XYZ file of C-alpha atoms in Angstrom:
483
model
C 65.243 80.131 81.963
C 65.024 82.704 79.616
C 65.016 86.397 80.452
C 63.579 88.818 78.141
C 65.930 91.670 77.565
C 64.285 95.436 77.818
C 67.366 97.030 76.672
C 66.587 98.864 73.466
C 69.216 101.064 71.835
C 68.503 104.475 71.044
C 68.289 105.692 67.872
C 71.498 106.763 67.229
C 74.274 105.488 65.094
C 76.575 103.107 67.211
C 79.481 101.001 66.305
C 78.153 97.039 66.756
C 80.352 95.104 68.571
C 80.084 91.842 66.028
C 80.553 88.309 67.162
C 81.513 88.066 70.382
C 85.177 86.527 70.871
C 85.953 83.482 71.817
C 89.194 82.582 74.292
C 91.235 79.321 74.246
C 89.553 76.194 72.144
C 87.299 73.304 72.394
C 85.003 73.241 75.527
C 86.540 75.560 77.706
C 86.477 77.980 75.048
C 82.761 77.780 74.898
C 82.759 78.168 78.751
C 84.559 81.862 78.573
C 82.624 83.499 75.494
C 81.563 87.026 76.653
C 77.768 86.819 77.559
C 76.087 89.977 76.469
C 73.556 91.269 79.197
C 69.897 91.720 78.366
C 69.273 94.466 81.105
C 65.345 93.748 82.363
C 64.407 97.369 83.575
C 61.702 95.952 85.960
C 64.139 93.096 87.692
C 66.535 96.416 87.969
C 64.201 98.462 89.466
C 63.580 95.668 92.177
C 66.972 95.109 92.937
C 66.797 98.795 93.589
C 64.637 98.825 96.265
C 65.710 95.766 97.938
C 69.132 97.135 97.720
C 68.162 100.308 100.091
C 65.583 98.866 102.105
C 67.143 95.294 102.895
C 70.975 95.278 102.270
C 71.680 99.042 102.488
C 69.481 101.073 104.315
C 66.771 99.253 106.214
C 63.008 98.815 106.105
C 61.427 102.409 106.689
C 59.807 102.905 109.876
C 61.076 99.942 111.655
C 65.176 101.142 110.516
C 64.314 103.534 113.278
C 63.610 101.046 116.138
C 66.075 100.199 118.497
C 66.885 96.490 118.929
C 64.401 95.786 115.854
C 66.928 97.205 113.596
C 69.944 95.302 114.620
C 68.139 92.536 112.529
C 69.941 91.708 109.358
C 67.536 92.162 106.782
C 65.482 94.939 108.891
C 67.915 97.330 109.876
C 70.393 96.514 106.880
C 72.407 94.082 106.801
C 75.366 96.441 105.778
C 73.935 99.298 108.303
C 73.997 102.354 106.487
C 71.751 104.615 108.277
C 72.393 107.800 106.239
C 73.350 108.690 102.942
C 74.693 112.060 102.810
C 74.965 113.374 99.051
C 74.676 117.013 99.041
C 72.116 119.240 96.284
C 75.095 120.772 94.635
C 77.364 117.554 93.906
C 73.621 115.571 92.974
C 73.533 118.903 90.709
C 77.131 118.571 89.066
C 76.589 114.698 89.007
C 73.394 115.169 86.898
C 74.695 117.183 84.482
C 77.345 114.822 83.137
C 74.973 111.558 83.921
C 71.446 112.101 81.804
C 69.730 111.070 79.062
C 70.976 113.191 76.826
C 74.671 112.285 77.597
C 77.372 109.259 77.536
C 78.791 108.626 80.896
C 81.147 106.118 81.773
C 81.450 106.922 85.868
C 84.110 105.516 87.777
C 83.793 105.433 91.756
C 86.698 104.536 94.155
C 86.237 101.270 95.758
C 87.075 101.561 99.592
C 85.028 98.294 100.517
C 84.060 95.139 98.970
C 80.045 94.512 98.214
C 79.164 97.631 99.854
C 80.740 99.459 96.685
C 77.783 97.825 94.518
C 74.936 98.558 96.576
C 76.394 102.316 96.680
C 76.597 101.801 93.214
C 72.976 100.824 92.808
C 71.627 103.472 95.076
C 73.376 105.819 92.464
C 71.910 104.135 89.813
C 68.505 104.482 91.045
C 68.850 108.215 91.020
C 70.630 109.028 87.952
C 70.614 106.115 85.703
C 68.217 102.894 86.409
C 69.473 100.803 83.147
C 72.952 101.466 83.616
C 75.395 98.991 82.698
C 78.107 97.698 85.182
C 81.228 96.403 85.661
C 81.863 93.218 87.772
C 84.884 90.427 87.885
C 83.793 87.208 85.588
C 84.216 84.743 88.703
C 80.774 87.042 89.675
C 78.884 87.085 86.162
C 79.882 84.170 84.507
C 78.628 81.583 86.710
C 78.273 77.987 85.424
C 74.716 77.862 86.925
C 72.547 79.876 83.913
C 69.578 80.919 86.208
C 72.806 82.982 88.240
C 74.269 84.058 85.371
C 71.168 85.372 83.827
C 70.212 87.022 86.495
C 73.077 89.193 86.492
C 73.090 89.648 83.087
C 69.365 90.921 83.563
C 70.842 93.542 86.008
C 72.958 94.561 82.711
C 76.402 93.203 84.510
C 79.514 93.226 81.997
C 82.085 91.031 83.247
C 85.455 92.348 82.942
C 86.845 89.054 81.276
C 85.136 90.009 77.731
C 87.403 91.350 75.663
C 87.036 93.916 72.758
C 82.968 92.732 72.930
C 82.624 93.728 76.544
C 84.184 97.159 76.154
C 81.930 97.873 72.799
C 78.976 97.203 74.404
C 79.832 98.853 77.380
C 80.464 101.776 74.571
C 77.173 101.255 73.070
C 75.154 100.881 75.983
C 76.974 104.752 77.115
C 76.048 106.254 73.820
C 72.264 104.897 73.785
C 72.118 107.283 77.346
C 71.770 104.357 79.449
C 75.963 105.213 80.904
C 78.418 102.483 82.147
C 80.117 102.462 86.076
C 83.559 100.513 86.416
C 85.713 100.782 89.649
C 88.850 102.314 87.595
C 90.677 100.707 90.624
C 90.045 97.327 90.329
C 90.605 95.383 92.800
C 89.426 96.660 96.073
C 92.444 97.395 98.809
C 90.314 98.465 101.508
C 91.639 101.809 101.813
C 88.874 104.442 102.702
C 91.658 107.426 102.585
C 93.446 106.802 98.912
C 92.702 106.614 95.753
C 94.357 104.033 94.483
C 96.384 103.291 91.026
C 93.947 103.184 88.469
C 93.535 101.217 85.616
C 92.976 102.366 82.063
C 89.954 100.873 81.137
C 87.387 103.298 81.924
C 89.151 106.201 80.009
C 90.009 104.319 77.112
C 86.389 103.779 76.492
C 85.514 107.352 77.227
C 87.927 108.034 74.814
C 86.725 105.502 71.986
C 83.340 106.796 72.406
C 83.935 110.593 72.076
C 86.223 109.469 68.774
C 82.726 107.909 67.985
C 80.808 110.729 68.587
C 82.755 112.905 66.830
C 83.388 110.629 63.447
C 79.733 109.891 63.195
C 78.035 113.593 64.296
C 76.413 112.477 67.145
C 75.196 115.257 69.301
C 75.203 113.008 72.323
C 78.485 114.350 74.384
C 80.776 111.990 76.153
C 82.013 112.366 80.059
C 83.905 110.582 83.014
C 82.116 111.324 85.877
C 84.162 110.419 89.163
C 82.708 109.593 92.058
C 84.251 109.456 95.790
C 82.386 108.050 98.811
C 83.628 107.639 102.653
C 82.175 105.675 105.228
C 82.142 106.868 108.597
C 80.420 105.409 111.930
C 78.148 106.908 114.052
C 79.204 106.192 117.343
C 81.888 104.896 119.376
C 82.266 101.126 117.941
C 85.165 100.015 120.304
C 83.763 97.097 121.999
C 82.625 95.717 118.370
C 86.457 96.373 116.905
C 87.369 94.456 120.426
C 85.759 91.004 119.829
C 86.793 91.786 115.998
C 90.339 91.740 117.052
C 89.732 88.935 119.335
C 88.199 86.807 116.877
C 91.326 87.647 114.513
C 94.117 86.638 117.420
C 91.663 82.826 117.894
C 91.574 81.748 114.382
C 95.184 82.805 113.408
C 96.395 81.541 116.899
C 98.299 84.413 117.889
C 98.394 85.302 121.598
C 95.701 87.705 122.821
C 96.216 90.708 124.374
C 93.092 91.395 126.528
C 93.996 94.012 128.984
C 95.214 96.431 126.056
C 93.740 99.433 124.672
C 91.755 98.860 121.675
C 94.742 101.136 119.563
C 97.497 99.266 121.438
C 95.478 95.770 121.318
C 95.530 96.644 117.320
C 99.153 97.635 117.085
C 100.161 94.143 118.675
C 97.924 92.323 116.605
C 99.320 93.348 113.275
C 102.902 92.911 114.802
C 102.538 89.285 115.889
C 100.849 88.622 112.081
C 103.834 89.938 110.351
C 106.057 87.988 112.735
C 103.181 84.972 112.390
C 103.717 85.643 108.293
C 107.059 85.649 108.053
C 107.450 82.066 109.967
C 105.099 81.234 107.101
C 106.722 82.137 104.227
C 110.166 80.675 105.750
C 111.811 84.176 107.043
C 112.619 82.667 110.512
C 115.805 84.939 110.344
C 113.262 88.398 110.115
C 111.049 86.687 112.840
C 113.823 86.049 115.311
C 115.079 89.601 114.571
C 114.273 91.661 118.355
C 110.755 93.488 117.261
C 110.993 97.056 115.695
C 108.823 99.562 114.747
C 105.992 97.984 112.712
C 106.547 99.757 109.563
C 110.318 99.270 109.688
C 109.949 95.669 109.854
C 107.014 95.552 107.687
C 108.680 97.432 104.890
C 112.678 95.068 104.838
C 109.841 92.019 105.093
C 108.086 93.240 101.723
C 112.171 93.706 100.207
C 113.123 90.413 101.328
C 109.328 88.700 99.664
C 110.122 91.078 96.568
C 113.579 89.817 96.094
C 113.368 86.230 96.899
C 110.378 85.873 94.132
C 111.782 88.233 91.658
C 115.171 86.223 91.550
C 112.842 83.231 89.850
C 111.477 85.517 87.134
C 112.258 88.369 85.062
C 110.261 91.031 84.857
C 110.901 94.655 84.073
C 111.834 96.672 87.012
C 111.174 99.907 86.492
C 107.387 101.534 87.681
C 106.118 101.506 91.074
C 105.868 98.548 93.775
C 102.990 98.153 92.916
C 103.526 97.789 89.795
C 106.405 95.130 89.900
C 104.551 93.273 91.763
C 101.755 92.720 89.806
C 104.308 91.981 87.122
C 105.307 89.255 89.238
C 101.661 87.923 90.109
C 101.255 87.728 86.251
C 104.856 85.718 85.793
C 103.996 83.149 88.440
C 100.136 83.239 86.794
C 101.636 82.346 83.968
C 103.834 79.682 84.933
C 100.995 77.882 86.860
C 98.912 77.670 83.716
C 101.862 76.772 81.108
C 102.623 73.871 83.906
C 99.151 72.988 84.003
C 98.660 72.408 80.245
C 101.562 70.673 79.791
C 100.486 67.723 81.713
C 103.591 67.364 83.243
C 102.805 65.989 87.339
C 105.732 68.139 88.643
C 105.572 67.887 92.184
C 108.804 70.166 93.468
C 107.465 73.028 90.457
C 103.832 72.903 91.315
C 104.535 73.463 95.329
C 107.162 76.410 94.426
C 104.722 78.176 92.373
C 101.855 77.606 95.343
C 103.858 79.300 97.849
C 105.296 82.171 95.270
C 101.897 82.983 94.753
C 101.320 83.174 98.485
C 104.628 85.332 99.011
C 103.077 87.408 96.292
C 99.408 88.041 98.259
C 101.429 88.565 101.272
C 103.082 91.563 99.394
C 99.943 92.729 98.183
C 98.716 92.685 101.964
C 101.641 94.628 102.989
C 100.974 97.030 100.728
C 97.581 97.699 101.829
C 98.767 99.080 105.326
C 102.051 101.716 104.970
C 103.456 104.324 106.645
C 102.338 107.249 104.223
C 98.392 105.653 104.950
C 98.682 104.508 108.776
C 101.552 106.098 110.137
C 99.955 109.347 111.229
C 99.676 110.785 115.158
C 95.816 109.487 115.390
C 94.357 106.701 113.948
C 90.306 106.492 113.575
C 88.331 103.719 113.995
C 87.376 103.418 110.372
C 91.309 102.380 109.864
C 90.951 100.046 112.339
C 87.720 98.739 110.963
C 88.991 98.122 106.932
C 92.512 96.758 108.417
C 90.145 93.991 110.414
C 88.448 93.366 106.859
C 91.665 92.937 104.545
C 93.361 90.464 107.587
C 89.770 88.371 107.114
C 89.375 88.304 103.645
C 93.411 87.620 103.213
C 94.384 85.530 105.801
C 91.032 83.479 106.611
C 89.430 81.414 103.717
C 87.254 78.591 103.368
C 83.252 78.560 103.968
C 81.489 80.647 106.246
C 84.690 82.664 106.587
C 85.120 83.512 102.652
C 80.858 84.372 102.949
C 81.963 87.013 105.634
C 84.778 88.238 103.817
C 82.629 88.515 101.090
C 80.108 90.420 102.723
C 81.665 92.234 105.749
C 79.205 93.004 107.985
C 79.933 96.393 110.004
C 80.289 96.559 114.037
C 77.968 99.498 114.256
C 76.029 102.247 111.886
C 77.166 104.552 109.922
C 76.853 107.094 106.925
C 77.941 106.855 103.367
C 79.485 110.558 102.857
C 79.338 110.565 98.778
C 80.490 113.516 96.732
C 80.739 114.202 92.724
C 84.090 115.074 90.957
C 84.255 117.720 88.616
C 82.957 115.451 85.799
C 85.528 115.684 82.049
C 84.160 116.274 78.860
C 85.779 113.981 77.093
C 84.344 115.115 73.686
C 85.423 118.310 73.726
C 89.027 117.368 75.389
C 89.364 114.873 72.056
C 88.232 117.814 69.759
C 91.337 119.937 71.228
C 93.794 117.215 71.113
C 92.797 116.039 67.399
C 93.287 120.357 66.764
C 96.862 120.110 68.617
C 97.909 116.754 67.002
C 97.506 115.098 70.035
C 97.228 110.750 69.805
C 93.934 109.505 71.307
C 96.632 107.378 73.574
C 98.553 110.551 74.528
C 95.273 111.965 75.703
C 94.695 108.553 77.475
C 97.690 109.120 79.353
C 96.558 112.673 80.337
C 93.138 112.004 81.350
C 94.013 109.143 84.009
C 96.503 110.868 85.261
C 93.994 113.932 85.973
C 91.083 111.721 86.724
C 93.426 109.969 89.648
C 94.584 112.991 91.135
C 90.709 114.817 90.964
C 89.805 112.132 92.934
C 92.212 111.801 95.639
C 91.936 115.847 95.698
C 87.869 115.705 95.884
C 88.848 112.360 98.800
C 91.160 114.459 101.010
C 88.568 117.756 100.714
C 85.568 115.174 101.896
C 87.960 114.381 104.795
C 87.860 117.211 105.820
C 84.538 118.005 106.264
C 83.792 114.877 108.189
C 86.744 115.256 110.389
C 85.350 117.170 113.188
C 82.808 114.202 112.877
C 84.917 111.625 113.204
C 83.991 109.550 116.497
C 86.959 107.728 119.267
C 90.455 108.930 117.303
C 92.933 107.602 119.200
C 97.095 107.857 119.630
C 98.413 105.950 116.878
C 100.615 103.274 118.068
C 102.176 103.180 114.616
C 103.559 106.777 114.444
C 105.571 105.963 117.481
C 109.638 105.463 116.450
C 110.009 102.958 118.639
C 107.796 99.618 119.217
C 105.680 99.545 122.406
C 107.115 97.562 125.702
């Protein structure tokens, strides 16, 4: 099948991307080229509406019915009744993200799938041929009716080199803009901002260069966005069976006389005890139980060490950081064993389980103190907790479908809000006039992009607070572990 493209560049002057590069050799090489997109506005503009009315949303009219709307593909099959974007942040938003501008904008990512049907709700009011960003397991499917079709929706996968980034820069400065998740990977964390990666500044920055060098009169912004999910009611019985469901397939004993908070609590302490059995810590597991985060955090020293004492890697930079180091060393290793030929038994099985020591730190990770330890927990915690334990601990089939596409245990509203958007063209302008490096100013802009959004974040919290439905005593502030 072959899918006209609508995309037609502006008239302006635009560095071409060339050839598009080509990764490894032979066949597999051919298998990786970056595919450019050929955005179809009218297949976009579909996708639009079946976005709000089937996945996001809900059918109008019959949304509204009771029963009728628990239906899937009726009331939403990811049940957002509301979407609550105030006129001044749609006004600040619209300013930076036009026709007459380049915007690259970067939204945090608290939950997998629904961030793209957000995103497409926000591209149906601001920018309906706007490029996006998506991981190349997505767009570069081996089936070419898939793969077109996302490449009609003007998808970039994130696996195409110094040709994905220039399109992405010419597609920005023919007005049509460009949305990356400058976190990458989603962690499931509604109330941080995670680390961000560099990607979506460094082409903000290589654009406004552009603009500048060639005397375009098209400016250049990031425009950050921030969005919070919040339920509508009291979802306790739904978080129940969620929780039960959890204890069944891992096989952990259930705990069905406890509070929802303290049936929780237990929960993640008999998977870090399940874990470390697991991953051969039967010393930490026979260890009398402590306070969650005390146990989770000499677990995640014990993973770090063990794995780190088979590779070097540089140890300076956050946890975070190392880690990923780490996830790259064994990556590599798997691959360099893999070409070689080389039917290494003992090697292959040691790299398997480092790489599962190394998801089991990125788990950790993904519930700390500083995030979960406070007095009262909300259901929306719970909620995203139950999501990363599914998608990281359950695989296979219907169960990698549902982590997939997480389905919510009741309805709720999509709180979005606009960060003070950077003009990037006139920040470059000052730092050429200073002697500034366009990778100094790289640096600099991340850094305040990050902390803009965790700052915009934390002020949305606060207006949904009193909002905020069933907050509970959080077992997890407690000192001491529960009897």
């Amino acid at each position: 099948m072959h899918i006209t493209s609508s995309f037609a560049p502006a008239a302006t002057s635009v560095r071409q991307p060339g050839p598009a590069p080509v990764f490894g050799a032979g066949k597999s090489a051919e298998k990786k080229r970056f595919h450019r997109p050929t955005p179809n506005r009218g297949l976009m503009h579909s996708m639009g509406l079946l976005n709000n009315w089937f996945l996001l949303k809900g059918q109008p009219i019959l949304r509204h019915i009771p029963l009728v709307n628990n239906i899937p593909l009726i009331g939403g099959y990811f049940k957002v009744a509301t979407v609550d974007l105030p006129t001044q942040d749609e006004a600040m938003f619209r300013n930076a993200v036009n026709p007459d501008t380049a915007a690259f904008i970067a939204p945090n990512h608290p939950e997998f799938m629904t961030d793209w049907l957000i995103d497409k709700y926000i591209s149906g009011k601001f920018a309906p041929e706007m490029a996006s960003w998506a991981a190349a397991s997505i767009v570069n499917s081996p089936n070419k009716w898939i793969r077109n079709f996302w490449l009609s929706n003007n998808i970039v996968s994130n696996d195409g080199g110094e040709a994905g980034k220039q399109y992405s820069i010419e597609s920005a400065l023919s007005g049509r803009h460009v949305l990356l998740h400058p976190e990458g990977t989603v962690r499931w964390t509604g109330n941080k901002v995670n680390q961000l990666m560099p990607g979506v500044v460094e082409m903000a920055v290589e654009a406004a260069a552009q603009s500048l060098d060639e005397e375009l009169s098209r400016p250049v912004y990031i425009a950050p966005l921030v969005w919070k999910l919040r339920f509508n009611q009291d979802v306790s019985g739904g978080l129940t069976d969620e929780i039960a469901e959890l204890e069944e397939k891992l096989h952990l004993p259930p705990n069905k006389n406890a509070s929802l908070a303290t049936r929780f609590y237990l929960l993640q302490q008999n998977i870090l005890t399940d874990q470390m059995r697991r991953l051969g810590f039967d010393d930490l597991a026979k260890e009398k139980p402590g306070a969650y985060f005390d146990r989770a955090e000499a677990f995640l020293n014990a993973l770090y060490e063990d794995v780190h004492s088979r590779y070097a890697i540089k140890q300076d930079g956050t946890m975070d950081q190392r880690i990923h180091r780490l996830f790259k060393a064994v990556s590599d290793e798997r691959k360099t064993l893999k070409k070689s030929g080389r039917q290494d038994a003992e090697l292959a099985q040691r790299l398997k389980l480092d790489t599962k020591k190394i998801q089991e730190m990125k788990r950790l990770r993904c519930f700390t103190r500083d995030l979960y330890g406070g007095p009262v927990i909300s259901q929306e915690e719970i909620a995203e907790t139950l999501k990363l334990n599914r998608q990281m601990l359950i695989g296979g089939g219907y169960e990698e479908v549902r982590a997939l596409m997480p389905r919510p245990v009741g309805w709720r509203t999509a709180h979005i809000r606009a960060v003070m958007p950077i003009d990037v063209t006139e920040r470059l302008r000052a730092a050429r006039s200073k002697g500034i490096s366009e990778e100094v100013l790289t640096g600099q802009l991340l850094d305040e992009v990050h902390a803009a959004m965790q700052q915009r974040l934390n002020k949305l919290l606060r207006e949904i607070e009193p909002d905020l439905k069933a907050r509970r005593h959080n077992p997890f502030h407690n000192k001491q572990p529960l009897k």
